[in-house]
Structures are given as structure tokens and as C-alpha cells.
Short mmCIF file of C-alpha atoms in Angstrom, two decimals:
data_model
loop_
_atom_site.label_atom_id
_atom_site.label_comp_id
_atom_site.label_asym_id
_atom_site.label_seq_id
_atom_site.Cartn_x
_atom_site.Cartn_y
_atom_site.Cartn_z
CA MET A 1 70.26 -15.25 -106.64
CA SER A 2 73.30 -13.45 -107.94
CA ALA A 3 74.11 -11.42 -111.00
CA ARG A 4 77.27 -13.43 -111.55
CA VAL A 5 77.20 -15.55 -114.67
CA GLY A 6 77.03 -19.25 -113.92
CA PHE A 7 75.87 -18.99 -110.30
CA MET A 8 72.98 -21.38 -109.90
CA ALA A 9 70.68 -22.62 -107.16
CA SER A 10 72.72 -25.82 -106.92
CA ASP A 11 75.78 -23.70 -106.04
CA ALA A 12 73.87 -22.09 -103.17
CA GLU A 13 72.65 -25.50 -102.00
CA ARG A 14 76.18 -26.88 -102.06
CA GLN A 15 77.48 -23.91 -100.10
CA ALA A 16 74.67 -24.25 -97.55
CA ALA A 17 75.44 -27.94 -97.12
CA GLU A 18 79.14 -27.20 -96.60
CA SER A 19 78.28 -24.53 -94.04
CA SER A 20 75.95 -26.91 -92.20
CA GLY A 21 78.68 -29.54 -92.09
CA ASN A 22 81.15 -27.00 -90.76
CA TYR A 23 78.68 -25.88 -88.06
CA LEU A 24 78.10 -29.49 -87.02
CA ASN A 25 81.82 -30.32 -86.90
CA ARG A 26 82.59 -27.18 -84.90
CA ALA A 27 79.73 -27.84 -82.49
CA LEU A 28 80.87 -31.42 -81.92
CA LEU A 29 84.42 -30.25 -81.28
CA ILE A 30 83.27 -27.61 -78.78
CA VAL A 31 81.12 -30.12 -76.90
CA ALA A 32 83.94 -32.67 -76.82
CA GLU A 33 86.44 -30.09 -75.56
CA GLN A 34 84.10 -28.74 -72.87
CA CYS A 35 83.03 -32.17 -71.67
CA GLY A 36 86.49 -33.75 -71.71
CA ARG A 37 85.50 -36.17 -74.46
CA MET A 38 88.25 -35.48 -77.01
CA THR A 39 89.28 -39.16 -77.12
CA THR A 40 85.72 -40.12 -78.05
CA TYR A 41 85.58 -37.27 -80.57
CA ARG A 42 88.80 -38.42 -82.27
CA GLN A 43 87.56 -42.01 -82.45
CA ASN A 44 83.97 -41.25 -83.50
CA PRO A 45 82.68 -37.68 -83.76
CA ALA A 46 79.13 -38.95 -84.25
CA ALA A 47 79.24 -40.52 -80.77
CA ILE A 48 79.42 -37.01 -79.31
CA ALA A 49 76.33 -36.05 -81.29
CA ALA A 50 74.53 -39.09 -79.91
CA GLU A 51 75.55 -38.29 -76.31
CA PHE A 52 74.72 -34.57 -76.35
CA PRO A 53 72.09 -33.90 -79.02
CA ALA A 54 70.49 -30.91 -77.29
CA VAL A 55 73.84 -29.21 -76.72
CA VAL A 56 74.99 -29.86 -80.29
CA CYS A 57 71.71 -28.48 -81.69
CA ALA A 58 71.96 -25.37 -79.51
CA LEU A 59 75.55 -24.74 -80.63
CA ILE A 60 74.67 -25.17 -84.30
CA GLU A 61 71.75 -22.77 -83.90
CA ALA A 62 73.96 -20.21 -82.15
CA GLN A 63 76.65 -20.46 -84.83
CA SER A 64 74.03 -20.14 -87.57
CA ARG A 65 72.60 -17.01 -85.95
CA GLU A 66 76.09 -15.55 -85.58
CA TYR A 67 76.78 -16.17 -89.27
CA LEU A 68 73.43 -14.69 -90.27
CA ALA A 69 74.13 -11.61 -88.17
CA TRP A 70 77.52 -11.24 -89.84
CA VAL A 71 75.98 -11.57 -93.32
CA LEU A 72 73.29 -9.00 -92.53
CA SER A 73 75.81 -6.62 -90.99
CA SER A 74 78.07 -6.89 -94.03
CA GLY A 75 75.17 -6.31 -96.40
CA LEU A 76 73.91 -3.33 -94.45
CA SER A 77 77.40 -1.85 -94.31
CA GLU A 78 77.59 -2.00 -98.10
CA ILE A 79 74.38 -0.02 -98.55
CA ALA A 80 74.79 2.42 -95.63
CA SER A 81 76.62 5.14 -97.56
CA PRO A 82 74.38 5.09 -100.66
CA LEU A 83 71.32 5.02 -98.40
CA ALA A 84 72.55 8.04 -96.43
CA ALA A 85 73.20 9.96 -99.65
CA SER A 86 69.76 9.04 -100.98
CA SER A 87 68.13 10.11 -97.73
CA HIS A 88 69.90 13.46 -97.91
CA ASP A 89 68.79 13.94 -101.53
CA LEU A 90 65.22 13.01 -100.65
CA GLY A 91 65.22 15.45 -97.74
CA ALA A 92 66.45 18.24 -100.03
CA LEU A 93 63.76 17.39 -102.61
CA ILE A 94 61.01 17.46 -99.98
CA THR A 95 62.29 20.78 -98.65
CA ARG A 96 62.27 22.30 -102.16
CA PHE A 97 58.77 20.95 -102.76
CA LEU A 98 57.44 22.38 -99.50
CA ASP A 99 59.17 25.71 -100.14
CA SER A 100 57.59 25.90 -103.60
CA ARG A 101 54.15 25.24 -102.11
CA GLU A 102 54.69 28.01 -99.57
CA GLY A 103 55.64 30.36 -102.45
CA GLU A 104 52.38 29.51 -104.26
CA LYS A 105 50.30 30.37 -101.17
CA SER A 106 51.91 33.81 -100.79
#
């Protein structure tokens, strides 16, 4: 998964589990705040999940998509400059190739 020494699949699984837990906790907190159920949330966060499962699932899905979009955006930003340079080089190579073919026809 990564070129770093010592990074293993179990590390990725642990990180994914932590992220999932964070999404769930944040979703429960948002639902409790919006529905005026902070007392219930403080006493038993799982009770909120039992009361509003569809809302909690939708919030977790939205947060997951937001995180995925951020990860993709960050990754694409890292490769944008090298990709632009490579595209420019490729364009120049194609132009030289086509020019050389036109020279052969003359």
C-alpha cells in the first residue's frame, strides 16, 4: 500500500476502523444537537443511533464521501504539476514526430 518501511495492511485496517468510529461519533453528535437530544447523547450515545438509524447512516455516508473527495483532491493536486509537464513534453514530441513525417513527404 505504501512505500514506507513497516506500513502493513493491519495499519490501514486500524486507521480505517478509527476513521469509522470518528464518523459514527460525529454523526451521533450532530443528530443529538439538531434534535435537542444532547442529554440522551451524554448519557448513552448509542441510544441516539437506535432512535435515528437512517439519519446517522446518511451522515456517516456524507462524511465518508467528503473525506474521500478530500483525499482524491489532495492526491490529484500532488500529481497536477508533473502531469502538466509530461503533457507538454508529449505534445512537443508529437509535434516533432509529425514535422519529421512532413519533411519525409516533401
